[in-house]
Amino acid sequence: MMQTVYEMTIDMIAKHYGLDHQQMKTIEELSEASAAVARHVTEPCENNLKEMASELADVCILIDQLFVLHPTLKMHFEDAKRFKVTRQIRRMIKDAGWEKDD
């Protein structure tokens, strides 16, 4: 399968900076994203929403780079997402009293 321009760019950036640097950068960007979300929660406005979007985009870009640098990370990530979504749906069903008695 052919890579998109985005995928080729992510691959190039990830390999240029390397695993250690991009993991540290991810920590930094997660912190910035957390602060941006908090600002929007406490003061919802278009400017804070745009800042939050920008910081979350930085996090997503770094996650994509980590998928390149850690070959099995994406598989574990997708497995974890499926597990957590399924678990949350089960909690919601239980909370709503929709579960069947066994």
Coordinates of N, CA and C in Angstrom, one line a residue:
M1 N 0.9 -1.2 0.0 CA 0.0 0.0 0.0 C 0.9 1.2 0.0
M2 N 0.5 2.2 -0.8 CA 1.3 3.4 -0.9 C 1.0 4.4 0.3
Q3 N 2.1 5.0 0.8 CA 1.9 6.0 1.9 C 1.4 7.3 1.3
T4 N 0.6 8.0 2.2 CA 0.1 9.3 1.8 C 1.3 10.3 2.1
V5 N 1.1 11.5 1.6 CA 2.1 12.5 1.9 C 2.2 12.7 3.4
Y6 N 1.1 12.8 4.1 CA 1.1 12.9 5.6 C 2.0 11.8 6.2
E7 N 1.7 10.5 5.8 CA 2.4 9.4 6.4 C 3.9 9.5 6.1
M8 N 4.3 9.9 4.9 CA 5.7 10.0 4.5 C 6.4 11.1 5.3
T9 N 5.6 12.2 5.5 CA 6.2 13.3 6.3 C 6.4 12.9 7.8
I10 N 5.4 12.2 8.4 CA 5.4 11.7 9.7 C 6.6 10.8 9.9
D11 N 6.8 9.9 8.9 CA 7.9 8.9 9.0 C 9.2 9.6 8.9
M12 N 9.4 10.6 8.1 CA 10.6 11.4 7.9 C 10.9 12.2 9.2
I13 N 9.9 12.8 9.8 CA 10.2 13.6 11.0 C 10.5 12.7 12.2
A14 N 9.8 11.6 12.3 CA 10.1 10.6 13.4 C 11.5 10.1 13.3
K15 N 11.9 9.7 12.1 CA 13.2 9.1 12.0 C 14.3 10.1 12.1
H16 N 14.0 11.4 11.8 CA 15.0 12.4 11.9 C 15.3 12.7 13.4
Y17 N 14.3 12.8 14.2 CA 14.5 13.1 15.6 C 14.7 11.9 16.5
G18 N 14.2 10.8 16.1 CA 14.4 9.6 16.9 C 13.5 9.4 18.1
L19 N 13.5 8.2 18.6 CA 12.6 7.7 19.6 C 12.7 8.5 20.9
D20 N 13.9 8.7 21.5 CA 14.1 9.3 22.8 C 13.5 10.8 22.7
H21 N 13.9 11.5 21.7 CA 13.5 12.9 21.5 C 12.0 13.0 21.4
Q22 N 11.4 12.2 20.5 CA 10.0 12.3 20.3 C 9.2 11.8 21.5
Q23 N 9.7 10.9 22.3 CA 9.0 10.6 23.5 C 9.0 11.7 24.5
M24 N 10.1 12.4 24.6 CA 10.2 13.6 25.5 C 9.3 14.7 25.0
K25 N 9.3 14.9 23.7 CA 8.4 15.9 23.0 C 6.9 15.5 23.3
T26 N 6.6 14.3 23.3 CA 5.2 13.9 23.5 C 4.8 14.3 25.0
I27 N 5.7 14.1 25.9 CA 5.4 14.5 27.3 C 5.1 15.9 27.3
E28 N 5.9 16.7 26.7 CA 5.8 18.2 26.7 C 4.4 18.6 26.0
E29 N 4.1 18.0 24.9 CA 2.9 18.3 24.2 C 1.6 17.9 24.9
L30 N 1.7 16.7 25.6 CA 0.6 16.3 26.4 C 0.3 17.3 27.5
S31 N 1.3 17.8 28.1 CA 1.2 18.8 29.2 C 0.5 20.1 28.6
E32 N 1.0 20.5 27.5 CA 0.4 21.7 26.8 C -1.0 21.5 26.4
A33 N -1.3 20.3 26.0 CA -2.7 20.0 25.6 C -3.6 20.0 26.8
S34 N -3.1 19.4 27.9 CA -3.9 19.4 29.1 C -4.2 20.8 29.6
A35 N -3.2 21.7 29.6 CA -3.4 23.1 30.0 C -4.4 23.8 29.1
A36 N -4.3 23.5 27.8 CA -5.2 24.1 26.8 C -6.7 23.7 27.1
V37 N -6.9 22.4 27.3 CA -8.2 21.9 27.6 C -8.7 22.5 28.9
A38 N -7.9 22.6 29.9 CA -8.3 23.3 31.2 C -8.7 24.7 31.0
R39 N -7.9 25.5 30.1 CA -8.3 26.9 29.8 C -9.6 27.0 29.2
H40 N -9.9 26.0 28.2 CA -11.2 26.1 27.6 C -12.3 25.7 28.5
V41 N -12.1 24.8 29.4 CA -13.1 24.4 30.4 C -13.5 25.6 31.3
T42 N -12.4 26.3 31.7 CA -12.7 27.4 32.7 C -13.1 28.7 32.0
E43 N -12.7 28.8 30.7 CA -13.1 30.0 29.9 C -13.4 29.6 28.5
P44 N -14.6 29.1 28.2 CA -15.0 28.6 26.9 C -15.1 29.8 25.9
C45 N -14.3 29.8 24.9 CA -14.3 30.9 23.9 C -13.7 30.3 22.6
E46 N -13.9 31.0 21.5 CA -13.3 30.5 20.3 C -11.8 30.4 20.3
N47 N -11.2 31.4 20.9 CA -9.7 31.4 20.9 C -9.2 30.3 21.7
N48 N -9.8 30.0 22.9 CA -9.3 28.8 23.7 C -9.6 27.5 23.0
L49 N -10.7 27.4 22.2 CA -11.1 26.2 21.5 C -10.0 26.0 20.4
K50 N -9.6 27.1 19.7 CA -8.6 27.0 18.6 C -7.3 26.5 19.2
E51 N -6.9 27.1 20.4 CA -5.7 26.7 21.1 C -5.7 25.2 21.4
M52 N -6.8 24.8 22.0 CA -7.0 23.4 22.3 C -6.8 22.5 21.1
A53 N -7.5 22.9 20.0 CA -7.3 22.1 18.8 C -5.9 22.0 18.3
S54 N -5.2 23.1 18.4 CA -3.8 23.2 18.0 C -2.9 22.2 18.8
E55 N -3.1 22.3 20.2 CA -2.3 21.5 21.1 C -2.7 20.0 20.9
L56 N -3.9 19.7 20.7 CA -4.4 18.3 20.5 C -3.8 17.8 19.2
A57 N -3.7 18.6 18.1 CA -3.1 18.2 16.9 C -1.7 17.9 17.1
D58 N -0.9 18.7 17.9 CA 0.5 18.4 18.2 C 0.6 17.0 18.8
V59 N -0.3 16.7 19.7 CA -0.3 15.4 20.4 C -0.5 14.3 19.4
C60 N -1.5 14.4 18.5 CA -1.9 13.4 17.5 C -0.7 13.2 16.6
I61 N 0.0 14.2 16.1 CA 1.1 14.1 15.3 C 2.2 13.3 15.9
L62 N 2.5 13.6 17.2 CA 3.5 12.9 17.9 C 3.1 11.4 18.1
I63 N 1.9 11.2 18.4 CA 1.4 9.8 18.5 C 1.7 9.0 17.2
D64 N 1.3 9.7 16.1 CA 1.6 9.0 14.8 C 3.1 8.7 14.6
Q65 N 3.9 9.6 15.1 CA 5.4 9.4 15.0 C 5.8 8.2 15.9
L66 N 5.2 8.2 17.1 CA 5.5 7.1 18.0 C 5.1 5.7 17.4
F67 N 4.0 5.7 16.6 CA 3.6 4.5 15.9 C 4.7 4.0 14.9
V68 N 5.4 5.0 14.3 CA 6.5 4.7 13.4 C 7.7 4.1 14.2
L69 N 8.0 4.8 15.3 CA 9.2 4.4 16.0 C 9.1 3.2 16.9
H70 N 7.8 2.9 17.3 CA 7.5 1.7 18.1 C 6.7 0.8 17.2
P71 N 7.2 -0.2 16.5 CA 6.5 -1.0 15.5 C 5.2 -1.6 16.1
T72 N 5.1 -2.0 17.3 CA 3.9 -2.7 17.8 C 3.0 -1.8 18.6
L73 N 3.4 -0.5 18.8 CA 2.6 0.4 19.6 C 1.2 0.6 19.0
K74 N 1.0 0.7 17.7 CA -0.3 1.0 17.2 C -1.3 -0.2 17.4
M75 N -0.8 -1.4 17.3 CA -1.6 -2.6 17.6 C -2.1 -2.5 19.1
H76 N -1.1 -2.3 20.0 CA -1.5 -2.2 21.4 C -2.5 -1.1 21.7
F77 N -2.2 0.0 21.0 CA -3.1 1.2 21.2 C -4.5 0.9 20.7
E78 N -4.7 0.3 19.5 CA -6.0 0.0 19.0 C -6.7 -1.1 19.9
D79 N -5.9 -2.0 20.4 CA -6.5 -3.0 21.3 C -7.0 -2.3 22.6
A80 N -6.2 -1.4 23.1 CA -6.6 -0.7 24.3 C -7.8 0.1 24.1
K81 N -7.9 0.8 23.0 CA -9.1 1.6 22.7 C -10.3 0.8 22.6
R82 N -10.3 -0.4 21.9 CA -11.4 -1.3 21.8 C -11.9 -1.7 23.2
F83 N -10.9 -2.2 24.0 CA -11.2 -2.7 25.3 C -11.8 -1.6 26.2
K84 N -11.3 -0.4 26.2 CA -11.8 0.7 27.0 C -13.2 1.2 26.6
V85 N -13.4 1.2 25.3 CA -14.8 1.6 24.8 C -15.8 0.6 25.1
T86 N -15.4 -0.7 25.0 CA -16.4 -1.8 25.3 C -16.6 -1.8 26.8
R87 N -15.6 -1.6 27.6 CA -15.8 -1.5 29.1 C -16.7 -0.3 29.5
Q88 N -16.6 0.8 28.8 CA -17.4 2.0 29.1 C -18.9 1.7 28.7
I89 N -19.1 1.1 27.6 CA -20.4 0.7 27.2 C -21.1 -0.2 28.2
R90 N -20.3 -1.2 28.7 CA -20.8 -2.1 29.7 C -21.2 -1.3 31.0
R91 N -20.4 -0.4 31.4 CA -20.7 0.5 32.6 C -22.0 1.2 32.3
M92 N -22.1 1.8 31.2 CA -23.3 2.6 30.9 C -24.6 1.7 30.9
I93 N -24.5 0.5 30.3 CA -25.6 -0.4 30.3 C -26.0 -0.7 31.8
K94 N -25.0 -1.0 32.6 CA -25.2 -1.3 34.0 C -25.8 -0.1 34.7
D95 N -25.3 1.1 34.5 CA -25.8 2.3 35.1 C -27.3 2.5 34.8
A96 N -27.6 2.2 33.5 CA -29.0 2.4 33.0 C -29.9 1.3 33.4
G97 N -29.4 0.3 34.0 CA -30.3 -0.9 34.4 C -30.7 -1.7 33.2
W98 N -30.0 -1.7 32.1 CA -30.3 -2.4 30.9 C -29.8 -3.8 30.8
E99 N -28.9 -4.1 31.8 CA -28.3 -5.5 31.7 C -29.3 -6.6 32.0
K100 N -29.0 -7.7 31.4 CA -29.9 -8.9 31.7 C -29.4 -9.6 33.0
D101 N -30.4 -10.1 33.7 CA -30.0 -10.9 34.8 C -29.6 -12.3 34.3
D102 N -28.5 -12.9 34.8 CA -28.1 -14.2 34.4 C -28.7 -15.3 35.3

